[in-house]
Amino acid sequence: MFKRSDFPDDFVFGAATAAYQIEGHAFGGAGRTIWDDFAETAGNVVRAENGAVACDHYHRWPEDLDLIRDANLDAYRFSASWARVLPEGRGTVNQEGLDYYDKLVDGMLERGINPMLTLYHWELPSTLNDLGGWANKDVAKWFADYAEILMGRIGDRIWRTATINELWCVSVLSHYLGAHAPGVRNVRTAVRAMHNVSLAHGTAVQALRAMGIGEIGAVCNFTYPEPFDDGPETMAAARRMDDLHNRFFISGFFWKQYPEEFLHHVGRHLPEGWQDDMDVVGSKVDWLGVNYYTRNIVAAADGPWPATREVEGPLPKTQMGWEIYSEGLLHFLRMCHREFTGDTPLYITENGMANPDVVQDGAVDDAMRISFLESHFERAREAIADGVPLKGYFVWSLLDNYEWALGYEKRFGLVHVDFETQKRTPKASYHALKSALSR
Ligand code: GBH
């Protein structure tokens, strides 16, 4: 592995999780969410698993925060559950939920861990979905109100705040591809959700600024769309994928506009008056979070816009079937910095891999994850050497957890979790990172 001294002194090393994936949503008076609903319908989630118990982090958080401290990590990226704070999405506050996040944040500070909060990581309260959810423009106001209530309680101790995790997943994956909750497959709904989620982000940024809160950013799941060959049709297809996956969101944030080709093909589905929202969508952010896992090899296809298909690549793959391709991270960071973000600090807010890890004699040998992390840390160093203002790196994930539609089988953790006994076993990668980060 690398050494801490290979990176700038102020570079931040962390691990990441999300509320629904670890907390145990059945505990503590949280309201129902779209993931509870989605998991109930056969065919949506592997073995119909849900986040009711997950890693029982709701009760075991002190042990989990100890693991973060003991790994010599500087920061922890976690998320809060909207329905834990507001069971119906609006109105009545669940005090137990606020108390929980209050204790959790204090627990981080007591251990010298910087809290990086994500306000929304995918579990919309069901009552709001009944009102149209992300397809209803009112969601922007609902979200900002929730953000104010939560931050009114813990905002004084948060180190960095991200509004929404992965706007592409919230909109396209969940409302066009139907692979995530609420499982809608409709282009019009999806395009509206793309705008509304961008607007919700901007509306929350402004609400938090008005409270005096700084260091606010957004987290996007970017992909590196690699053209299958260099023919003009393929190149155009890769560009369309780039527009839909990456550029729609970053041009909204940094240029207050959406890509021209996107507007030409599907812009008619945007909510009426969307142009008037662009100043809010493009509210200044203090940093941008990049979640990076793999590349996508793209070719042209028949059918409606974006008319692309993915081609399987030749490189070694993780348990998710994703190619291990650290170069894509470097390409993406360079592009982002040069074309969009300039001096705005970037964080790698998620990077990691799933592996079918098992405990043997009390240990987990995940050598493949160690070399995965090594290669991606190396690309991060190259980006910094190249002038990209990259300020930190968060491994996904601290713990094995609920991998959404794929249930509990895909293991992303630095720490193994036995979902029968809830026993935590740090993997070899955890120990490798811990010694790399020792001071
Ligand atoms: C991130 O999503 C998420 O922020 C995090 O919660 C998640 O655990 C992590 O990555 C690892 O996946 O096979 O049809 O169910 C990255 C984007 C979107 C990639 C969902 C995997 C699965 C699609 N992810 N996708 S499907």
CSV table of C-alpha atoms and ligand atoms in Angstrom, one decimal:
chain,number,residue,atom,x,y,z
A,1,MET,CA,0.0,0.0,0.0
A,2,PHE,CA,0.9,3.7,-0.2
A,3,LYS,CA,1.9,5.8,2.8
A,4,ARG,CA,0.0,8.8,4.2
A,5,SER,CA,3.1,10.9,3.4
A,6,ASP,CA,2.6,10.1,-0.3
A,7,PHE,CA,-0.4,12.5,-0.2
A,8,PRO,CA,-0.6,16.2,0.8
A,9,ASP,CA,-0.7,16.8,4.5
A,10,ASP,CA,-4.3,18.0,4.5
A,11,PHE,CA,-5.6,15.1,2.3
A,12,VAL,CA,-8.5,13.4,4.1
A,13,PHE,CA,-8.9,9.6,4.2
A,14,GLY,CA,-12.3,8.2,5.1
A,15,ALA,CA,-14.9,5.5,4.7
A,16,ALA,CA,-18.5,5.8,3.6
A,17,THR,CA,-21.9,4.2,4.4
A,18,ALA,CA,-25.5,5.1,3.9
A,19,ALA,CA,-28.4,5.0,6.5
A,20,TYR,CA,-30.7,2.5,4.9
A,21,GLN,CA,-27.9,0.2,4.0
A,22,ILE,CA,-26.6,-0.2,7.6
A,23,GLU,CA,-28.9,1.3,10.3
A,24,GLY,CA,-31.8,-1.1,10.5
A,25,HIS,CA,-34.8,0.8,9.4
A,26,ALA,CA,-37.2,-1.1,11.7
A,27,PHE,CA,-35.7,0.6,14.8
A,28,GLY,CA,-36.3,3.9,16.4
A,29,GLY,CA,-39.7,5.0,15.1
A,30,ALA,CA,-38.7,5.7,11.4
A,31,GLY,CA,-41.4,6.0,8.9
A,32,ARG,CA,-41.9,3.8,5.8
A,33,THR,CA,-39.8,4.4,2.8
A,34,ILE,CA,-39.9,3.6,-1.0
A,35,TRP,CA,-37.2,0.9,-0.4
A,36,ASP,CA,-39.5,-0.9,2.1
A,37,ASP,CA,-42.2,-0.8,-0.5
A,38,PHE,CA,-40.0,-1.7,-3.4
A,39,ALA,CA,-38.4,-4.7,-1.7
A,40,GLU,CA,-41.9,-6.1,-0.9
A,41,THR,CA,-42.8,-6.7,-4.5
A,42,ALA,CA,-41.4,-9.9,-5.9
A,43,GLY,CA,-38.7,-9.6,-8.5
A,44,ASN,CA,-37.4,-6.2,-7.5
A,45,VAL,CA,-34.8,-7.2,-5.0
A,46,VAL,CA,-32.8,-10.4,-4.7
A,47,ARG,CA,-34.6,-12.7,-2.2
A,48,ALA,CA,-36.9,-9.7,-1.4
A,49,GLU,CA,-34.4,-8.5,1.2
A,50,ASN,CA,-34.8,-5.1,2.8
A,51,GLY,CA,-33.1,-2.8,5.2
A,52,ALA,CA,-35.2,-3.5,8.3
A,53,VAL,CA,-32.3,-4.9,10.3
A,54,ALA,CA,-29.2,-4.5,8.0
A,55,CYS,CA,-26.1,-4.1,10.1
A,56,ASP,CA,-28.1,-3.1,13.2
A,57,HIS,CA,-25.8,0.0,13.2
A,58,TYR,CA,-28.7,1.8,15.0
A,59,HIS,CA,-27.6,0.0,18.2
A,60,ARG,CA,-24.0,-0.9,17.4
A,61,TRP,CA,-22.8,2.5,16.2
A,62,PRO,CA,-20.3,2.9,19.1
A,63,GLU,CA,-18.5,-0.3,18.0
A,64,ASP,CA,-18.6,0.8,14.3
A,65,LEU,CA,-17.2,4.3,15.1
A,66,ASP,CA,-14.4,2.6,17.1
A,67,LEU,CA,-13.5,0.6,14.0
A,68,ILE,CA,-13.2,3.9,12.0
A,69,ARG,CA,-11.0,5.5,14.6
A,70,ASP,CA,-8.8,2.4,14.9
A,71,ALA,CA,-8.3,2.3,11.2
A,72,ASN,CA,-6.6,5.7,11.5
A,73,LEU,CA,-9.2,7.2,9.2
A,74,ASP,CA,-9.8,11.0,9.4
A,75,ALA,CA,-13.4,11.2,8.3
A,76,TYR,CA,-16.6,9.3,8.0
A,77,ARG,CA,-19.2,9.8,5.3
A,78,PHE,CA,-22.6,8.8,6.6
A,79,SER,CA,-26.2,9.6,5.6
A,80,ALA,CA,-29.3,10.5,7.5
A,81,SER,CA,-32.7,9.0,6.8
A,82,TRP,CA,-35.4,11.5,6.0
A,83,ALA,CA,-38.1,9.2,7.3
A,84,ARG,CA,-36.3,8.7,10.6
A,85,VAL,CA,-36.4,12.4,11.2
A,86,LEU,CA,-39.8,13.0,9.6
A,87,PRO,CA,-41.7,9.7,9.5
A,88,GLU,CA,-44.3,11.2,7.0
A,89,GLY,CA,-41.7,13.2,5.2
A,90,ARG,CA,-43.2,16.5,6.5
A,91,GLY,CA,-45.0,17.6,9.7
A,92,THR,CA,-44.4,15.6,12.8
A,93,VAL,CA,-40.8,15.2,13.9
A,94,ASN,CA,-39.5,11.9,15.4
A,95,GLN,CA,-37.5,13.2,18.3
A,96,GLU,CA,-35.8,9.8,18.8
A,97,GLY,CA,-34.5,10.1,15.3
A,98,LEU,CA,-33.0,13.5,15.9
A,99,ASP,CA,-31.5,12.3,19.2
A,100,TYR,CA,-29.9,9.4,17.4
A,101,TYR,CA,-28.1,11.6,14.8
A,102,ASP,CA,-27.1,14.0,17.6
A,103,LYS,CA,-25.4,11.1,19.6
A,104,LEU,CA,-23.9,9.7,16.4
A,105,VAL,CA,-22.2,13.0,15.5
A,106,ASP,CA,-21.0,13.5,19.0
A,107,GLY,CA,-19.6,10.0,19.0
A,108,MET,CA,-17.6,10.9,15.9
A,109,LEU,CA,-16.2,14.0,17.4
A,110,GLU,CA,-15.3,12.2,20.7
A,111,ARG,CA,-13.2,9.9,18.5
A,112,GLY,CA,-11.6,12.6,16.4
A,113,ILE,CA,-13.5,11.6,13.3
A,114,ASN,CA,-14.7,14.4,10.9
A,115,PRO,CA,-18.5,13.9,10.2
A,116,MET,CA,-19.4,14.2,6.5
A,117,LEU,CA,-23.1,14.0,6.2
A,118,THR,CA,-25.2,13.1,3.1
A,119,LEU,CA,-28.8,14.4,3.6
A,120,TYR,CA,-30.4,12.0,1.1
A,121,HIS,CA,-29.2,8.6,0.1
A,122,TRP,CA,-32.2,7.1,-1.6
A,123,GLU,CA,-34.9,6.2,1.0
A,124,LEU,CA,-37.7,8.7,0.2
A,125,PRO,CA,-40.6,8.6,2.8
A,126,SER,CA,-43.4,6.6,1.2
A,127,THR,CA,-46.0,9.3,2.0
A,128,LEU,CA,-44.1,11.7,-0.3
A,129,ASN,CA,-43.9,9.2,-3.1
A,130,ASP,CA,-47.7,8.8,-2.8
A,131,LEU,CA,-47.8,12.5,-3.7
A,132,GLY,CA,-45.7,12.0,-6.8
A,133,GLY,CA,-42.3,11.8,-5.2
A,134,TRP,CA,-39.4,12.9,-7.3
A,135,ALA,CA,-41.7,13.6,-10.2
A,136,ASN,CA,-43.5,16.3,-8.2
A,137,LYS,CA,-41.7,19.7,-8.2
A,138,ASP,CA,-42.8,20.3,-4.6
A,139,VAL,CA,-40.2,17.7,-3.6
A,140,ALA,CA,-37.6,20.5,-3.7
A,141,LYS,CA,-39.4,22.4,-0.9
A,142,TRP,CA,-40.1,19.2,1.1
A,143,PHE,CA,-36.4,18.3,0.9
A,144,ALA,CA,-35.2,21.8,1.9
A,145,ASP,CA,-37.5,21.8,4.9
A,146,TYR,CA,-36.2,18.4,6.1
A,147,ALA,CA,-32.6,19.6,5.6
A,148,GLU,CA,-33.4,22.6,7.8
A,149,ILE,CA,-34.9,20.5,10.6
A,150,LEU,CA,-32.0,18.1,10.7
A,151,MET,CA,-29.3,20.7,10.4
A,152,GLY,CA,-31.0,22.9,13.0
A,153,ARG,CA,-30.1,20.0,15.4
A,154,ILE,CA,-26.7,18.8,14.1
A,155,GLY,CA,-25.5,21.4,11.6
A,156,ASP,CA,-23.1,23.1,14.1
A,157,ARG,CA,-20.9,19.9,14.2
A,158,ILE,CA,-20.9,18.7,10.6
A,159,TRP,CA,-17.6,19.0,8.8
A,160,ARG,CA,-19.0,18.8,5.2
A,161,THR,CA,-22.6,18.4,4.0
A,162,ALA,CA,-23.6,16.7,0.8
A,163,THR,CA,-27.2,17.3,-0.4
A,164,ILE,CA,-28.1,14.3,-2.5
A,165,ASN,CA,-26.2,11.1,-3.3
A,166,GLU,CA,-26.1,10.2,-7.0
A,167,LEU,CA,-28.7,12.3,-8.8
A,168,TRP,CA,-28.6,9.9,-11.8
A,169,CYS,CA,-29.6,7.0,-9.6
A,170,VAL,CA,-32.4,8.9,-8.0
A,171,SER,CA,-33.8,10.0,-11.4
A,172,VAL,CA,-32.8,7.8,-14.3
A,173,LEU,CA,-32.0,4.4,-12.6
A,174,SER,CA,-35.2,4.7,-10.4
A,175,HIS,CA,-37.7,6.3,-12.9
A,176,TYR,CA,-36.5,5.3,-16.3
A,177,LEU,CA,-34.7,1.9,-15.9
A,178,GLY,CA,-36.9,1.0,-13.0
A,179,ALA,CA,-34.0,-0.9,-11.3
A,180,HIS,CA,-34.3,1.0,-8.0
A,181,ALA,CA,-37.2,2.2,-5.9
A,182,PRO,CA,-39.8,3.3,-6.8
A,183,GLY,CA,-39.3,1.2,-9.9
A,184,VAL,CA,-40.9,3.4,-12.5
A,185,ARG,CA,-40.1,2.9,-16.2
A,186,ASN,CA,-41.2,6.1,-17.9
A,187,VAL,CA,-39.1,8.6,-19.8
A,188,ARG,CA,-41.3,11.6,-19.0
A,189,THR,CA,-41.3,10.8,-15.2
A,190,ALA,CA,-37.5,10.3,-15.4
A,191,VAL,CA,-36.7,13.6,-17.1
A,192,ARG,CA,-38.9,15.4,-14.6
A,193,ALA,CA,-37.2,13.7,-11.8
A,194,MET,CA,-33.8,14.7,-13.2
A,195,HIS,CA,-34.7,18.3,-13.0
A,196,ASN,CA,-36.6,18.1,-9.7
A,197,VAL,CA,-33.7,16.3,-8.0
A,198,SER,CA,-31.3,19.0,-9.3
A,199,LEU,CA,-33.7,21.7,-8.1
A,200,ALA,CA,-34.1,20.0,-4.7
A,201,HIS,CA,-30.3,20.0,-4.4
A,202,GLY,CA,-30.1,23.7,-5.2
A,203,THR,CA,-33.0,24.6,-2.9
A,204,ALA,CA,-31.4,22.9,0.0
A,205,VAL,CA,-28.0,24.6,-0.7
A,206,GLN,CA,-29.8,27.9,-0.4
A,207,ALA,CA,-31.7,27.0,2.7
A,208,LEU,CA,-28.5,25.8,4.5
A,209,ARG,CA,-26.6,28.9,3.4
A,210,ALA,CA,-29.3,31.0,4.9
A,211,MET,CA,-28.7,29.1,8.2
A,212,GLY,CA,-25.0,30.0,8.1
A,213,ILE,CA,-23.9,26.5,7.1
A,214,GLY,CA,-20.9,26.3,4.7
A,215,GLU,CA,-18.9,23.5,3.0
A,216,ILE,CA,-21.9,22.2,1.1
A,217,GLY,CA,-21.5,20.0,-2.0
A,218,ALA,CA,-23.2,17.4,-4.2
A,219,VAL,CA,-22.2,13.8,-4.8
A,220,CYS,CA,-22.6,12.3,-8.3
A,221,ASN,CA,-22.0,8.9,-9.6
A,222,PHE,CA,-20.0,9.5,-12.7
A,223,THR,CA,-19.1,6.9,-15.2
A,224,TYR,CA,-16.4,7.0,-17.7
A,225,PRO,CA,-18.2,6.2,-21.0
A,226,GLU,CA,-15.6,4.6,-23.2
A,227,PRO,CA,-16.4,4.3,-26.9
A,228,PHE,CA,-16.3,0.7,-28.1
A,229,ASP,CA,-14.5,1.7,-31.2
A,230,ASP,CA,-13.6,5.1,-32.8
A,231,GLY,CA,-16.2,5.1,-35.5
A,232,PRO,CA,-18.4,8.2,-35.6
A,233,GLU,CA,-21.6,6.5,-34.6
A,234,THR,CA,-19.9,4.9,-31.6
A,235,MET,CA,-18.3,8.2,-30.6
A,236,ALA,CA,-21.7,9.9,-30.8
A,237,ALA,CA,-23.3,7.2,-28.7
A,238,ALA,CA,-20.6,7.6,-26.0
A,239,ARG,CA,-21.3,11.3,-26.0
A,240,ARG,CA,-25.0,10.7,-25.5
A,241,MET,CA,-24.3,8.5,-22.6
A,242,ASP,CA,-22.0,11.1,-21.1
A,243,ASP,CA,-24.8,13.7,-21.5
A,244,LEU,CA,-27.3,11.6,-19.7
A,245,HIS,CA,-25.1,10.2,-17.0
A,246,ASN,CA,-22.6,12.9,-16.2
A,247,ARG,CA,-23.1,16.2,-18.0
A,248,PHE,CA,-26.8,16.8,-17.3
A,249,PHE,CA,-25.9,17.1,-13.6
A,250,ILE,CA,-22.5,18.9,-13.7
A,251,SER,CA,-23.6,21.4,-16.4
A,252,GLY,CA,-26.6,22.2,-14.2
A,253,PHE,CA,-24.5,22.8,-11.1
A,254,PHE,CA,-21.6,24.6,-12.8
A,255,TRP,CA,-23.0,26.2,-16.0
A,256,LYS,CA,-26.7,26.6,-15.0
A,257,GLN,CA,-27.7,24.8,-18.2
A,258,TYR,CA,-28.5,21.3,-19.5
A,259,PRO,CA,-26.8,19.7,-22.5
A,260,GLU,CA,-28.1,20.9,-25.9
A,261,GLU,CA,-28.6,17.4,-27.4
A,262,PHE,CA,-30.5,16.3,-24.3
A,263,LEU,CA,-32.8,19.3,-24.6
A,264,HIS,CA,-33.3,18.6,-28.3
A,265,HIS,CA,-34.3,15.0,-27.8
A,266,VAL,CA,-36.1,14.9,-24.4
A,267,GLY,CA,-36.3,18.5,-23.2
A,268,ARG,CA,-40.0,18.6,-23.9
A,269,HIS,CA,-40.5,16.3,-20.8
A,270,LEU,CA,-39.0,18.8,-18.4
A,271,PRO,CA,-41.5,20.5,-16.0
A,272,GLU,CA,-43.0,23.7,-17.3
A,273,GLY,CA,-40.9,26.8,-16.4
A,274,TRP,CA,-37.8,24.8,-15.7
A,275,GLN,CA,-35.6,27.6,-17.2
A,276,ASP,CA,-36.5,29.8,-14.3
A,277,ASP,CA,-35.1,27.3,-11.9
A,278,MET,CA,-31.6,27.2,-13.3
A,279,ASP,CA,-30.2,29.8,-11.0
A,280,VAL,CA,-31.2,27.7,-8.0
A,281,VAL,CA,-30.0,24.5,-9.6
A,282,GLY,CA,-26.6,26.2,-10.2
A,283,SER,CA,-26.3,27.5,-6.6
A,284,LYS,CA,-22.6,27.7,-5.8
A,285,VAL,CA,-21.3,24.5,-4.2
A,286,ASP,CA,-18.1,24.5,-2.2
A,287,TRP,CA,-17.0,21.1,-3.4
A,288,LEU,CA,-18.1,18.2,-5.6
A,289,GLY,CA,-18.1,14.5,-4.7
A,290,VAL,CA,-17.2,11.9,-7.3
A,291,ASN,CA,-18.3,8.3,-6.8
A,292,TYR,CA,-16.4,6.1,-9.1
A,293,TYR,CA,-16.5,2.3,-9.6
A,294,THR,CA,-15.9,1.3,-13.2
A,295,ARG,CA,-16.0,2.3,-16.9
A,296,ASN,CA,-18.9,1.6,-19.2
A,297,ILE,CA,-18.0,0.6,-22.8
A,298,VAL,CA,-20.7,2.1,-25.0
A,299,ALA,CA,-21.9,1.4,-28.6
A,300,ALA,CA,-24.7,2.7,-30.6
A,301,ALA,CA,-28.1,0.9,-30.6
A,302,ASP,CA,-31.4,1.2,-32.3
A,303,GLY,CA,-34.4,2.7,-30.5
A,304,PRO,CA,-35.3,6.0,-28.8
A,305,TRP,CA,-32.7,8.5,-27.5
A,306,PRO,CA,-30.1,7.9,-26.0
A,307,ALA,CA,-29.9,4.8,-28.3
A,308,THR,CA,-26.9,3.3,-26.6
A,309,ARG,CA,-26.0,-0.2,-25.5
A,310,GLU,CA,-23.2,-1.4,-23.2
A,311,VAL,CA,-20.6,-3.8,-24.3
A,312,GLU,CA,-18.9,-6.3,-21.9
A,313,GLY,CA,-15.3,-5.5,-21.4
A,314,PRO,CA,-12.2,-7.8,-21.2
A,315,LEU,CA,-10.7,-6.7,-17.9
A,316,PRO,CA,-10.9,-8.7,-14.6
A,317,LYS,CA,-14.2,-8.1,-12.8
A,318,THR,CA,-15.4,-7.6,-9.2
A,319,GLN,CA,-18.3,-9.5,-7.6
A,320,MET,CA,-20.6,-7.0,-9.2
A,321,GLY,CA,-19.3,-8.0,-12.6
A,322,TRP,CA,-17.7,-4.5,-13.0
A,323,GLU,CA,-14.4,-4.2,-14.7
A,324,ILE,CA,-11.5,-3.0,-12.6
A,325,TYR,CA,-10.3,0.0,-14.4
A,326,SER,CA,-8.6,2.6,-12.3
A,327,GLU,CA,-7.6,4.7,-15.3
A,328,GLY,CA,-11.2,5.8,-15.7
A,329,LEU,CA,-11.0,7.6,-12.3
A,330,LEU,CA,-8.1,9.6,-13.6
A,331,HIS,CA,-9.7,10.4,-16.9
A,332,PHE,CA,-12.8,11.5,-15.2
A,333,LEU,CA,-11.2,13.7,-12.5
A,334,ARG,CA,-9.1,15.5,-15.3
A,335,MET,CA,-12.2,16.1,-17.4
A,336,CYS,CA,-14.2,17.3,-14.5
A,337,HIS,CA,-11.5,19.7,-13.3
A,338,ARG,CA,-10.7,21.1,-16.8
A,339,GLU,CA,-14.2,21.5,-18.2
A,340,PHE,CA,-16.4,22.1,-15.2
A,341,THR,CA,-15.1,22.5,-11.7
A,342,GLY,CA,-11.8,24.4,-12.0
A,343,ASP,CA,-10.6,25.4,-8.6
A,344,THR,CA,-13.6,23.8,-6.8
A,345,PRO,CA,-12.3,21.1,-4.5
A,346,LEU,CA,-13.1,17.5,-5.5
A,347,TYR,CA,-13.5,14.5,-3.2
A,348,ILE,CA,-13.7,10.9,-4.2
A,349,THR,CA,-16.8,10.2,-2.0
A,350,GLU,CA,-17.0,6.5,-3.0
A,351,ASN,CA,-14.7,4.0,-4.5
A,352,GLY,CA,-14.3,0.4,-3.7
A,353,MET,CA,-15.3,-3.1,-4.8
A,354,ALA,CA,-17.5,-6.1,-3.9
A,355,ASN,CA,-15.9,-9.4,-3.2
A,356,PRO,CA,-17.4,-12.7,-2.0
A,357,ASP,CA,-15.5,-12.5,1.3
A,358,VAL,CA,-15.6,-15.2,3.9
A,359,VAL,CA,-14.2,-15.5,7.4
A,360,GLN,CA,-11.7,-18.2,7.9
A,361,ASP,CA,-9.9,-18.7,11.2
A,362,GLY,CA,-11.1,-15.3,12.3
A,363,ALA,CA,-9.7,-13.5,9.3
A,364,VAL,CA,-10.8,-12.4,5.9
A,365,ASP,CA,-8.3,-12.5,3.0
A,366,ASP,CA,-9.4,-10.0,0.5
A,367,ALA,CA,-6.1,-9.5,-1.4
A,368,MET,CA,-8.0,-8.4,-4.5
A,369,ARG,CA,-9.5,-5.5,-2.7
A,370,ILE,CA,-6.1,-4.4,-1.5
A,371,SER,CA,-4.8,-4.3,-5.0
A,372,PHE,CA,-8.0,-2.5,-6.2
A,373,LEU,CA,-7.5,0.2,-3.5
A,374,GLU,CA,-3.8,0.5,-4.3
A,375,SER,CA,-4.4,1.1,-8.0
A,376,HIS,CA,-7.1,3.7,-7.4
A,377,PHE,CA,-5.1,5.5,-4.7
A,378,GLU,CA,-2.3,5.7,-7.2
A,379,ARG,CA,-4.6,7.3,-9.8
A,380,ALA,CA,-5.7,9.8,-7.1
A,381,ARG,CA,-2.0,10.7,-6.6
A,382,GLU,CA,-1.6,11.2,-10.3
A,383,ALA,CA,-4.6,13.4,-10.5
A,384,ILE,CA,-3.1,15.6,-7.7
A,385,ALA,CA,0.3,15.7,-9.4
A,386,ASP,CA,-1.6,16.9,-12.5
A,387,GLY,CA,-3.1,19.8,-10.7
A,388,VAL,CA,-6.6,18.5,-9.9
A,389,PRO,CA,-7.6,19.9,-6.5
A,390,LEU,CA,-8.5,16.5,-5.1
A,391,LYS,CA,-8.9,16.8,-1.3
A,392,GLY,CA,-9.9,13.4,0.0
A,393,TYR,CA,-10.9,9.8,-0.6
A,394,PHE,CA,-13.6,7.8,1.0
A,395,VAL,CA,-13.7,4.0,0.6
A,396,TRP,CA,-17.1,2.4,-0.1
A,397,SER,CA,-17.7,0.9,2.3
A,398,LEU,CA,-16.9,0.6,6.0
A,399,LEU,CA,-19.1,-2.4,6.5
A,400,ASP,CA,-20.6,-5.1,4.3
A,401,ASN,CA,-24.2,-3.9,3.9
A,402,TYR,CA,-27.5,-3.9,2.1
A,403,GLU,CA,-26.6,-3.5,-1.6
A,404,TRP,CA,-30.0,-2.3,-2.7
A,405,ALA,CA,-31.6,-4.4,-5.4
A,406,LEU,CA,-28.9,-7.0,-5.0
A,407,GLY,CA,-29.5,-7.6,-1.3
A,408,TYR,CA,-26.9,-8.7,1.2
A,409,GLU,CA,-24.8,-11.0,-1.0
A,410,LYS,CA,-22.5,-8.4,-2.5
A,411,ARG,CA,-19.9,-7.5,0.1
A,412,PHE,CA,-18.3,-4.0,-0.2
A,413,GLY,CA,-16.9,-3.7,3.3
A,414,LEU,CA,-13.5,-3.1,4.8
A,415,VAL,CA,-15.1,-5.0,7.7
A,416,HIS,CA,-17.0,-8.3,7.2
A,417,VAL,CA,-20.4,-8.5,8.8
A,418,ASP,CA,-22.1,-11.8,9.7
A,419,PHE,CA,-25.7,-11.0,9.1
A,420,GLU,CA,-26.9,-13.8,11.5
A,421,THR,CA,-24.8,-12.8,14.5
A,422,GLN,CA,-23.9,-9.2,13.5
A,423,LYS,CA,-20.3,-10.0,14.3
A,424,ARG,CA,-17.8,-7.6,12.7
A,425,THR,CA,-14.5,-9.0,11.4
A,426,PRO,CA,-12.0,-6.5,9.9
A,427,LYS,CA,-10.7,-7.8,6.6
A,428,ALA,CA,-7.1,-7.8,5.4
A,429,SER,CA,-7.8,-4.6,3.5
A,430,TYR,CA,-8.9,-2.9,6.7
A,431,HIS,CA,-5.5,-3.8,8.3
A,432,ALA,CA,-3.6,-2.7,5.2
A,433,LEU,CA,-5.3,0.6,5.1
A,434,LYS,CA,-4.8,1.1,8.9
A,435,SER,CA,-1.1,0.6,8.6
A,436,ALA,CA,-0.8,2.8,5.5
A,437,LEU,CA,-2.5,5.6,7.4
A,438,SER,CA,-0.7,5.3,10.7
A,439,ARG,CA,1.1,8.5,11.6
B,1,GBH,C1,-23.2,3.6,-5.2
B,1,GBH,O1,-24.0,3.5,-6.3
B,1,GBH,C2,-24.2,3.9,-4.0
B,1,GBH,O2,-24.0,5.2,-3.6
B,1,GBH,C3,-24.0,3.0,-2.9
B,1,GBH,O3,-25.2,3.1,-2.1
B,1,GBH,C4,-23.8,1.6,-3.4
B,1,GBH,O4,-23.8,0.7,-2.3
B,1,GBH,C5,-22.5,1.5,-4.1
B,1,GBH,O5,-22.5,2.5,-5.1
B,1,GBH,C6,-22.2,0.2,-4.7
B,1,GBH,O6,-23.1,-0.2,-5.7
B,1,GBH,O7,-28.0,-4.2,-10.8
B,1,GBH,O8,-29.9,-3.1,-11.6
B,1,GBH,O9,-29.6,-3.2,-9.3
B,1,GBH,C7,-23.3,3.3,-7.5
B,1,GBH,C8,-24.3,3.1,-8.7
B,1,GBH,C9,-26.3,2.0,-9.0
B,1,GBH,C10,-24.3,0.9,-9.2
B,1,GBH,C11,-27.0,0.7,-9.0
B,1,GBH,C12,-25.0,-0.5,-9.1
B,1,GBH,C13,-27.0,-1.6,-9.6
B,1,GBH,C14,-28.0,-1.7,-10.7
B,1,GBH,N1,-25.0,1.9,-8.5
B,1,GBH,N2,-26.3,-0.4,-9.7
B,1,GBH,S1,-28.9,-3.2,-10.6
